[in-house]
Coordinates of C-alpha atoms and ligand atoms in Angstrom, one line a residue:
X1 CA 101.6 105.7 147.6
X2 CA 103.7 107.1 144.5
X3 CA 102.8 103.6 142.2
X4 CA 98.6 104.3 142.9
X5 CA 99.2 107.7 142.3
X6 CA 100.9 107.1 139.1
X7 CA 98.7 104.7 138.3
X8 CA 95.9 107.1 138.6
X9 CA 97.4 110.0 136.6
X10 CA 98.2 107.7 133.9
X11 CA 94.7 106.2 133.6
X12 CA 93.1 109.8 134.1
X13 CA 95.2 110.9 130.8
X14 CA 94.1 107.8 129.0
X15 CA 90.7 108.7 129.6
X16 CA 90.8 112.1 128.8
X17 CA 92.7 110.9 125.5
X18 CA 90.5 108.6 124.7
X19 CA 87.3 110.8 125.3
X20 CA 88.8 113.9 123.1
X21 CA 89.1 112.0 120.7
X22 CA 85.5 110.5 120.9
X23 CA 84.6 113.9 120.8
X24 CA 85.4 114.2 117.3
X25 CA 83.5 111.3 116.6
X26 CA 80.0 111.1 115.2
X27 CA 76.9 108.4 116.6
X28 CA 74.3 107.8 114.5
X29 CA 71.6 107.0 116.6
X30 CA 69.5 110.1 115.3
X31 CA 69.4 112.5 112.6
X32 CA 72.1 115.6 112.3
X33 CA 71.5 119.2 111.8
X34 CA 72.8 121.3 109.0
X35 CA 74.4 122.9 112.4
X36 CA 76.0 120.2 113.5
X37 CA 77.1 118.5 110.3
X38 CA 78.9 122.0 109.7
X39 CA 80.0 122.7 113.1
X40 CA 81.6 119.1 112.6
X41 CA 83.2 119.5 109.3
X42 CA 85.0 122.3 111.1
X43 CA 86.6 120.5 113.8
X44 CA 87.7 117.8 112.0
X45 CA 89.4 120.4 110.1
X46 CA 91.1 122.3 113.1
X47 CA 91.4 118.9 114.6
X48 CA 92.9 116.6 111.9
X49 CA 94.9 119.7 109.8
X50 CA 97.1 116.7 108.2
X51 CA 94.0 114.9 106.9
X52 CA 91.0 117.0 106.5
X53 CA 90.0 120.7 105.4
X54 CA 87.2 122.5 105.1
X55 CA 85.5 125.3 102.7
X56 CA 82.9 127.0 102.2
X57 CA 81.5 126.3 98.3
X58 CA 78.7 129.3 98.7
X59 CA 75.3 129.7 99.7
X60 CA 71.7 127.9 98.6
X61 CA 68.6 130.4 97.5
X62 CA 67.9 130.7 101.0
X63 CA 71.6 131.7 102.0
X64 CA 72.5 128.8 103.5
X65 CA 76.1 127.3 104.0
X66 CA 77.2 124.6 101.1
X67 CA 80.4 123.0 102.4
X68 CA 82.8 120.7 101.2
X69 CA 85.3 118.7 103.5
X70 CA 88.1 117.7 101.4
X71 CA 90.1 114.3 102.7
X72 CA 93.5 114.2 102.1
X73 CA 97.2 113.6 102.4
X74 CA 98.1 114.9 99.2
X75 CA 97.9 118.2 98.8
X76 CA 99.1 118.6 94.6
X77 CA 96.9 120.4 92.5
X78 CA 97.0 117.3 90.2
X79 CA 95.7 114.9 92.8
X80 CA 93.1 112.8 91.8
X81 CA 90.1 113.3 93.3
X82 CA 86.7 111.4 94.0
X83 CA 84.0 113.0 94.3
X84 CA 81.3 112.0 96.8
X85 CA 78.0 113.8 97.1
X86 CA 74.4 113.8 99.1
X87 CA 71.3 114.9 99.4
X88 CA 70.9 116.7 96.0
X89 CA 66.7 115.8 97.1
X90 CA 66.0 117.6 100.5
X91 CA 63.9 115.0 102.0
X92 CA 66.5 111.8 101.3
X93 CA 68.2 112.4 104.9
X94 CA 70.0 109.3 105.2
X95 CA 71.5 110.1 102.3
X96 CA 73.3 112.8 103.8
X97 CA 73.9 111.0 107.1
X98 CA 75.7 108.1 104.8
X99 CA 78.3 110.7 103.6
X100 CA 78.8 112.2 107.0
X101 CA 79.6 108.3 108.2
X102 CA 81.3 107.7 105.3
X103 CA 83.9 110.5 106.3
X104 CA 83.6 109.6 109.8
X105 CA 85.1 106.4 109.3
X106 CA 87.8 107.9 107.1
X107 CA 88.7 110.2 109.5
X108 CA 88.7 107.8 112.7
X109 CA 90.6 104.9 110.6
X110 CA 92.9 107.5 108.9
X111 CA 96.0 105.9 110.1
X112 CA 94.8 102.4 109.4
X113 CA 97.2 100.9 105.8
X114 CA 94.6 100.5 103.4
X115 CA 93.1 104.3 104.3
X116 CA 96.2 106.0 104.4
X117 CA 97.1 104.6 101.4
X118 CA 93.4 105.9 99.5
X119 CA 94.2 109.3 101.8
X120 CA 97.7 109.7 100.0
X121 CA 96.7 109.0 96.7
X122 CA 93.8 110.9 96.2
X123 CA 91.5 113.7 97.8
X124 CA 87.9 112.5 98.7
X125 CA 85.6 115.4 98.4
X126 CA 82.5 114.7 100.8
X127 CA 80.0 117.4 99.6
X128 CA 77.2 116.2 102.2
X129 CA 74.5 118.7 101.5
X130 CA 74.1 120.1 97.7
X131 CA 70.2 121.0 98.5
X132 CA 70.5 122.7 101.9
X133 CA 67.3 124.2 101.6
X134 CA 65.4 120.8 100.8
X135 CA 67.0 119.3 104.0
X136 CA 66.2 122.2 106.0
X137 CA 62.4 122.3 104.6
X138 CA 62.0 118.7 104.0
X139 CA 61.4 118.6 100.3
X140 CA 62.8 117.2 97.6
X141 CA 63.5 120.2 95.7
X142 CA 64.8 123.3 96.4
X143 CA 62.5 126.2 97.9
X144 CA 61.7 126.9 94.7
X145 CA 60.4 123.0 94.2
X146 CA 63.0 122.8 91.5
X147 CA 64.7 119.6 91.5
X148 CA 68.4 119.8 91.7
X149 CA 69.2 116.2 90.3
X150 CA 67.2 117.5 86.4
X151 CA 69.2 120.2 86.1
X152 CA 72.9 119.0 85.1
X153 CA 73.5 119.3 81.2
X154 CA 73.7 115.8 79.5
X155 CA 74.1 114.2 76.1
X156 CA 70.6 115.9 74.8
X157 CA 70.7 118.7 77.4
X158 CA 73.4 121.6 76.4
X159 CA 74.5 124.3 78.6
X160 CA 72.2 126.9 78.2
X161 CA 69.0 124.8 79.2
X162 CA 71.1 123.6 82.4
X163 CA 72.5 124.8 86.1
X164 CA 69.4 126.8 86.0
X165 CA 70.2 126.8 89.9
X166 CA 73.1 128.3 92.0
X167 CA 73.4 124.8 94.3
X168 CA 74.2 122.8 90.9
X169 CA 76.5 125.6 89.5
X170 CA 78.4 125.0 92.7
X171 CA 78.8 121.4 91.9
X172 CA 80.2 122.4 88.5
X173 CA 82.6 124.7 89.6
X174 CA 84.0 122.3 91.8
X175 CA 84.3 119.8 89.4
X176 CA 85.8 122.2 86.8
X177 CA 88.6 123.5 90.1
X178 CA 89.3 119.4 90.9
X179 CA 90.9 116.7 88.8
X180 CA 87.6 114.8 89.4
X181 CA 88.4 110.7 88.2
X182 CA 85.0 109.2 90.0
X183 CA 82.5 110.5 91.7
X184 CA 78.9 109.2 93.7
X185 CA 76.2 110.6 94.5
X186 CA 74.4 109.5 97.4
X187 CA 70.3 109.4 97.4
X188 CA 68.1 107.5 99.6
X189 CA 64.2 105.9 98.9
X190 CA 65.5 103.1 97.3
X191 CA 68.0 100.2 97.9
X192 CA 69.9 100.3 94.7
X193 CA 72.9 100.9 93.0
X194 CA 72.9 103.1 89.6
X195 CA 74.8 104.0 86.6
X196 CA 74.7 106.0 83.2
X197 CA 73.1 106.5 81.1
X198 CA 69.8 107.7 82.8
X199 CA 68.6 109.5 80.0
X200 CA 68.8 106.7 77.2
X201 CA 68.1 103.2 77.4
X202 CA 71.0 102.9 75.5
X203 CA 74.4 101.3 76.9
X204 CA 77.4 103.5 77.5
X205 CA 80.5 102.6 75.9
X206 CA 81.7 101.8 79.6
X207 CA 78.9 99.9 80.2
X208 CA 80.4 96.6 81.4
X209 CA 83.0 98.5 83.7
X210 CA 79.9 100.3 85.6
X211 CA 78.3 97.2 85.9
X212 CA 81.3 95.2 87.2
X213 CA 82.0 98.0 89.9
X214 CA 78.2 98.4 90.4
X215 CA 77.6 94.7 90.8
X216 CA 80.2 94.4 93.7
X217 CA 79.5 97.8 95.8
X218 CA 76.0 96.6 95.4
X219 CA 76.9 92.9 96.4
X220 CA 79.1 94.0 99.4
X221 CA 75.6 95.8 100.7
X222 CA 73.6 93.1 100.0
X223 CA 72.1 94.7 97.4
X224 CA 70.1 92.6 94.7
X225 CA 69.1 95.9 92.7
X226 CA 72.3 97.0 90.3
X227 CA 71.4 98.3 86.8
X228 CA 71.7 101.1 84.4
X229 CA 69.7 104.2 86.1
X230 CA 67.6 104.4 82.6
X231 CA 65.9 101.3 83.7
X232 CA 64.9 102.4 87.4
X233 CA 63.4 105.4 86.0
X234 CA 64.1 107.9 82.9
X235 CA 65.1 110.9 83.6
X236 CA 67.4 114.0 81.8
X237 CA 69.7 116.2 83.7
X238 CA 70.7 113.9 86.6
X239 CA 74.4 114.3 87.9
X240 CA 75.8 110.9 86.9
X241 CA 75.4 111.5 83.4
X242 CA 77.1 115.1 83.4
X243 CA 79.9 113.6 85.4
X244 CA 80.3 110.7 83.0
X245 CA 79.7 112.8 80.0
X246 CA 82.1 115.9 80.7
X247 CA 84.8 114.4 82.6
X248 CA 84.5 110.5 81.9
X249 CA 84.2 109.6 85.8
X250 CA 83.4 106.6 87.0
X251 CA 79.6 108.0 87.9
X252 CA 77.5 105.8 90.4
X253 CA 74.4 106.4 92.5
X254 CA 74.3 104.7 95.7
X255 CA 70.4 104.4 97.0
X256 CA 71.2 103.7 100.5
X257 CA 68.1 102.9 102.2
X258 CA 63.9 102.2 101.1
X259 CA 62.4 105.3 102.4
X260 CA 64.0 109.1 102.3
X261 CA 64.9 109.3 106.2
X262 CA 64.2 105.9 107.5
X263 CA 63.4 105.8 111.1
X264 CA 66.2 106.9 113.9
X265 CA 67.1 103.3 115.1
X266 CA 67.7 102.3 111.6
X267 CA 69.9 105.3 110.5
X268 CA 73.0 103.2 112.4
X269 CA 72.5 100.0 110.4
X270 CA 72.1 101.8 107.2
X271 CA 75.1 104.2 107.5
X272 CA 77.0 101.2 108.3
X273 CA 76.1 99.0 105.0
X274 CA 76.7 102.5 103.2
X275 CA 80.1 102.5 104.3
X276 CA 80.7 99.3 103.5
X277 CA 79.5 99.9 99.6
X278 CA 81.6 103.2 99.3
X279 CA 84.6 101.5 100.9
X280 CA 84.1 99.2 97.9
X281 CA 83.5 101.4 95.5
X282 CA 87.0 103.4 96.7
X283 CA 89.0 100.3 96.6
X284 CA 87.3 99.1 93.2
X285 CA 88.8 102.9 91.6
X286 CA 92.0 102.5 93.4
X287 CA 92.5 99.1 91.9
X288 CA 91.7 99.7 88.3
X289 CA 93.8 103.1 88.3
X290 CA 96.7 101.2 89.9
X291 CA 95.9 98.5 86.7
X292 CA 95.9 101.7 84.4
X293 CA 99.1 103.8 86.0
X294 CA 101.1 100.2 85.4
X295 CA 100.1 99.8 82.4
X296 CA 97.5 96.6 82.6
X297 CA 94.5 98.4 81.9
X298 CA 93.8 97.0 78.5
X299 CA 93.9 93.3 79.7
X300 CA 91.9 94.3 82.7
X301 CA 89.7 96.3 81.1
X302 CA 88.7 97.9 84.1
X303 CA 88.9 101.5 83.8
X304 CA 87.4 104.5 81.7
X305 CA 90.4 106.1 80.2
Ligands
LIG1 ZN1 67.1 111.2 95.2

């Protein structure tokens, strides 16, 4: 009788193991609330303290929560630090759900080399929601039917005329607090992947190093559509630019699927190709800093700085 019982008390802990941890896991079969994704970004917090914390940035027009889950085994002021944000247009909901796989993953495959290894070296800031009140009312702008992704400062935009809004003078604080070296913002309506300049038709000086790392996250989604963001559409004030201009990142925007919030059975398939982009996109910086920190960077020319 004492082997069964054993036997039984060991596979009831596996289970329970197994389950809690499940638990902390996220499916993707349907859209998330702004509840949930918060209510989430908290227990991965209490759960995974090592790994993952979470803060509250401040509050949209409407006084919603703007939170920020910061990934991480490297806790230095100095850390580097990618920036990853979504949904800076309300209605793009698989934008948002991307990010929230994105960190998923990160979080469930924390221990695996290649992760830990991107964990230790840098903090990944997953900013999920910058336009609460667009998600919560649908819209692409904010309640006000501003649009958050015009109101960065860029090369012919200064200050004063930008951050008209308190959601993208969050972003800016952030990125003023962090030792920001690239950064993405996530969007959703189109299958593409973007890069500065979006104001100018113009090339950046870092032209060929966006298109290099833009070609492959692109190709690893099967992506045909990579290209300067001017020649999608033109627009002034977009987040990529700002980035690029004020802090030199690596700025990219990942377009993860043809329509805003594509329907539920396709959300898992599209968060899934996202994940695969961004992983690229992480392992494409981690490579040309490494080629930088030793030293290589001018025969690879691979990185900003
Ligand atoms: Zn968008």
């Amino acid at each position: 009788m004492v082997l069964p019982f054993r036997l039984f008390f060991t596979t009831f802990w596996l289970i329970l193991l197994t389950c809690s941890e499940q638990v902390f896991a996220l499916q993707f079969q349907r859209y998330h609330t702004q509840e949930e994704i918060n209510a989430t970004l908290r227990e991965w917090a209490l759960k995974f303290p090592e790994t993952a914390h979470f803060e509250i940035l401040g509050q949209s027009q409407q006084g919603r929560e703007i939170g920020l889950l910061t990934l991480s085994r490297s806790s230095g002021a100095e850390t580097q630090a990618i920036y990853l944000n979504a949904t800076h247009h309300g209605n793009e909901k698989a934008a948002t759900e991307a990010l929230l796989a994105l960190a998923n993953h990160l979080i469930q495959a924390r221990n695996e080399p290649g992760i830990d290894r991107l964990l230790r070296r840098y903090k990944i800031l997953v900013h999920p929601l910058v336009n609460p009140d667009g998600h919560a009312n649908n819209t692409r702008g904010d309640a006000q039917g501003h649009d958050p992704n015009r109101d960065y400062a860029g090369p012919q935009k200064p200050d004063k005329d930008a951050f008209q809004l308190p959601e993208t003078r969050l972003v800016r604080e952030l990125m003023r607090r962090e030792n920001v070296v690239a950064s993405a913002a996530f969007h959703s309506g189109l299958e593409a992947i973007l890069w500065p300049w979006c104001h100018t038709p113009e090339s950046s000086q870092h032209d060929a190093v966006f298109k290099g790392i833009g070609e492959l996250v692109a190709r690893s989604m099967g992506l045909t559509k990579a290209r300067q963001s001017f020649y999608d559409y033109k627009t002034d004030g977009e987040f990529i630019d700002y980035a690029y201009m004020k802090y030199g990142t690596y700025a990219l925007t990942l377009e993860v699927a043809t329509e805003a919030s594509p329907p539920a059975e396709q959300l898992a398939l599209t968060v899934q190709r996202s994940i695969t982009g961004t992983m690229t996109f992480l392992n494409s910086i981690d490579k040309a800093l490494e080629r930088r920190d030793s030293g290589l960077s001018g025969e690879a020319q691979a990185v900003l700085w």
